[in-house]
């Protein structure tokens, strides 16, 4: 079992920046890919970014490409999502997720991830 806890969300003005963190605990000796997803009110959960265990593979949703950067520090069992040039449409609950079955693949589908955090709210005001 892997437990994930997100932090770093908050209220920011459009054009601002935030950095989300996802701290993993539990069975962290296993390798796993990490993903970030978000869900806005009334909408389905959508893919934001993903990173493989080594960090050598990263993928981004088109809507965040060039504005968001995913990274990880395996020594700290933590993944990050640096968000800049934030827009009101980025407002959502952001979730991190871990995929221990395909650590070299940075999956883009929620079904690929076994473990999820509780989410952190990001609100971007116009």
mmCIF file of C-alpha atoms in Angstrom:
data_model
loop_
_atom_site.group_PDB
_atom_site.id
_atom_site.type_symbol
_atom_site.label_atom_id
_atom_site.label_comp_id
_atom_site.label_asym_id
_atom_site.label_seq_id
_atom_site.Cartn_x
_atom_site.Cartn_y
_atom_site.Cartn_z
ATOM 1 C CA UNK A 1 0.000 0.000 0.000
ATOM 2 C CA UNK A 2 1.098 3.512 -0.794
ATOM 3 C CA UNK A 3 -0.406 6.546 0.892
ATOM 4 C CA UNK A 4 -0.323 9.852 -0.956
ATOM 5 C CA UNK A 5 -0.813 13.306 0.515
ATOM 6 C CA UNK A 6 -1.034 16.411 -1.659
ATOM 7 C CA UNK A 7 -0.228 19.908 -0.482
ATOM 8 C CA UNK A 8 0.406 23.335 -1.907
ATOM 9 C CA UNK A 9 -3.007 24.213 -3.237
ATOM 10 C CA UNK A 10 -4.642 27.555 -2.619
ATOM 11 C CA UNK A 11 -6.064 30.715 -4.117
ATOM 12 C CA UNK A 12 -4.012 32.553 -6.706
ATOM 13 C CA UNK A 13 -4.671 35.284 -9.240
ATOM 14 C CA UNK A 14 -4.627 34.565 -12.933
ATOM 15 C CA UNK A 15 -1.078 34.586 -14.218
ATOM 16 C CA UNK A 16 0.291 33.443 -10.896
ATOM 17 C CA UNK A 17 2.105 30.287 -9.892
ATOM 18 C CA UNK A 18 1.732 27.449 -7.433
ATOM 19 C CA UNK A 19 3.734 24.333 -6.685
ATOM 20 C CA UNK A 20 1.906 21.231 -5.615
ATOM 21 C CA UNK A 21 3.632 18.462 -3.724
ATOM 22 C CA UNK A 22 2.657 14.824 -3.354
ATOM 23 C CA UNK A 23 4.324 12.961 -0.514
ATOM 24 C CA UNK A 24 4.252 9.171 -0.601
ATOM 25 C CA UNK A 25 4.505 6.881 2.388
ATOM 26 C CA UNK A 26 4.035 3.199 3.060
ATOM 27 C CA UNK A 27 5.387 0.833 0.447
ATOM 28 C CA UNK A 28 7.727 3.410 -1.042
ATOM 29 C CA UNK A 29 10.495 0.883 -1.627
ATOM 30 C CA UNK A 30 8.624 -0.150 -4.755
ATOM 31 C CA UNK A 31 9.060 1.840 -7.920
ATOM 32 C CA UNK A 32 6.019 3.551 -9.377
ATOM 33 C CA UNK A 33 5.008 6.107 -11.925
ATOM 34 C CA UNK A 34 3.239 9.238 -10.685
ATOM 35 C CA UNK A 35 0.458 11.215 -12.226
ATOM 36 C CA UNK A 36 -1.463 14.390 -11.549
ATOM 37 C CA UNK A 37 -5.132 14.664 -12.395
ATOM 38 C CA UNK A 38 -7.725 17.332 -11.724
ATOM 39 C CA UNK A 39 -11.458 17.553 -11.404
ATOM 40 C CA UNK A 40 -13.504 20.706 -11.730
ATOM 41 C CA UNK A 41 -17.080 20.924 -10.415
ATOM 42 C CA UNK A 42 -19.483 19.094 -12.681
ATOM 43 C CA UNK A 43 -16.689 17.685 -14.829
ATOM 44 C CA UNK A 44 -14.919 14.364 -15.082
ATOM 45 C CA UNK A 45 -11.475 13.830 -13.674
ATOM 46 C CA UNK A 46 -8.914 14.681 -16.321
ATOM 47 C CA UNK A 47 -5.266 13.961 -16.869
ATOM 48 C CA UNK A 48 -2.790 16.761 -16.216
ATOM 49 C CA UNK A 49 0.734 15.318 -16.179
ATOM 50 C CA UNK A 50 2.626 12.103 -15.497
ATOM 51 C CA UNK A 51 6.200 11.038 -14.853
ATOM 52 C CA UNK A 52 7.914 7.675 -14.928
ATOM 53 C CA UNK A 53 9.838 6.238 -11.999
ATOM 54 C CA UNK A 54 13.195 7.447 -13.300
ATOM 55 C CA UNK A 55 11.814 10.784 -14.384
ATOM 56 C CA UNK A 56 12.958 10.064 -17.899
ATOM 57 C CA UNK A 57 9.435 10.105 -19.321
ATOM 58 C CA UNK A 58 6.965 12.885 -18.806
ATOM 59 C CA UNK A 59 3.640 13.590 -20.450
ATOM 60 C CA UNK A 60 1.357 16.589 -20.286
ATOM 61 C CA UNK A 61 -2.177 17.401 -21.269
ATOM 62 C CA UNK A 62 -2.252 19.846 -24.154
ATOM 63 C CA UNK A 63 -4.059 22.349 -21.971
ATOM 64 C CA UNK A 64 -1.112 22.645 -19.570
ATOM 65 C CA UNK A 65 1.840 22.030 -21.858
ATOM 66 C CA UNK A 66 4.375 24.810 -21.527
ATOM 67 C CA UNK A 67 2.836 26.063 -18.277
ATOM 68 C CA UNK A 68 3.101 23.097 -15.906
ATOM 69 C CA UNK A 69 6.143 20.997 -15.053
ATOM 70 C CA UNK A 70 6.057 17.642 -13.300
ATOM 71 C CA UNK A 71 9.077 16.386 -11.409
ATOM 72 C CA UNK A 72 9.971 13.993 -8.632
ATOM 73 C CA UNK A 73 12.557 13.425 -5.944
ATOM 74 C CA UNK A 74 12.674 9.704 -5.220
ATOM 75 C CA UNK A 75 14.972 10.216 -2.243
ATOM 76 C CA UNK A 76 12.172 12.233 -0.640
ATOM 77 C CA UNK A 77 9.358 10.064 -2.016
ATOM 78 C CA UNK A 78 7.777 13.224 -3.349
ATOM 79 C CA UNK A 79 6.413 14.345 -6.681
ATOM 80 C CA UNK A 80 5.815 17.943 -7.667
ATOM 81 C CA UNK A 81 3.685 19.895 -10.069
ATOM 82 C CA UNK A 82 4.983 23.378 -10.762
ATOM 83 C CA UNK A 83 2.174 25.448 -12.225
ATOM 84 C CA UNK A 84 2.708 28.850 -13.794
ATOM 85 C CA UNK A 85 0.675 31.239 -15.937
ATOM 86 C CA UNK A 86 -2.392 29.927 -14.178
ATOM 87 C CA UNK A 87 -5.795 30.550 -15.708
ATOM 88 C CA UNK A 88 -9.269 30.567 -14.150
ATOM 89 C CA UNK A 89 -10.036 27.396 -16.093
ATOM 90 C CA UNK A 90 -7.299 25.633 -14.115
ATOM 91 C CA UNK A 91 -9.510 25.857 -11.035
ATOM 92 C CA UNK A 92 -10.084 22.325 -9.778
ATOM 93 C CA UNK A 93 -9.233 19.785 -7.134
ATOM 94 C CA UNK A 94 -5.858 18.346 -8.038
ATOM 95 C CA UNK A 95 -5.075 14.723 -7.235
ATOM 96 C CA UNK A 96 -1.821 12.814 -7.383
ATOM 97 C CA UNK A 97 -1.770 9.118 -8.121
ATOM 98 C CA UNK A 98 0.740 6.269 -8.129
ATOM 99 C CA UNK A 99 1.039 3.354 -10.552
ATOM 100 C CA UNK A 100 3.259 0.567 -9.169
ATOM 101 C CA UNK A 101 2.469 -1.861 -11.979
ATOM 102 C CA UNK A 102 4.014 0.135 -14.813
ATOM 103 C CA UNK A 103 6.748 2.282 -13.261
ATOM 104 C CA UNK A 104 8.439 2.998 -16.575
ATOM 105 C CA UNK A 105 5.213 4.150 -18.196
ATOM 106 C CA UNK A 106 3.776 7.546 -17.356
ATOM 107 C CA UNK A 107 0.128 6.707 -17.898
ATOM 108 C CA UNK A 108 -2.500 9.231 -18.858
ATOM 109 C CA UNK A 109 -5.622 7.292 -17.851
ATOM 110 C CA UNK A 110 -6.974 7.265 -14.278
ATOM 111 C CA UNK A 111 -7.596 3.518 -14.562
ATOM 112 C CA UNK A 112 -3.846 2.933 -14.740
ATOM 113 C CA UNK A 113 -3.307 4.220 -11.214
ATOM 114 C CA UNK A 114 -3.859 2.177 -8.074
ATOM 115 C CA UNK A 115 -3.303 4.750 -5.350
ATOM 116 C CA UNK A 116 -4.739 8.236 -4.989
ATOM 117 C CA UNK A 117 -4.351 11.165 -2.656
ATOM 118 C CA UNK A 118 -7.234 13.066 -1.121
ATOM 119 C CA UNK A 119 -6.792 16.073 -3.389
ATOM 120 C CA UNK A 120 -5.879 19.708 -2.935
ATOM 121 C CA UNK A 121 -7.978 22.649 -4.110
ATOM 122 C CA UNK A 122 -6.529 25.106 -6.600
ATOM 123 C CA UNK A 123 -8.579 28.223 -7.260
ATOM 124 C CA UNK A 124 -7.498 30.785 -9.846
ATOM 125 C CA UNK A 125 -9.278 34.113 -9.728
ATOM 126 C CA UNK A 126 -9.645 36.345 -12.758
#
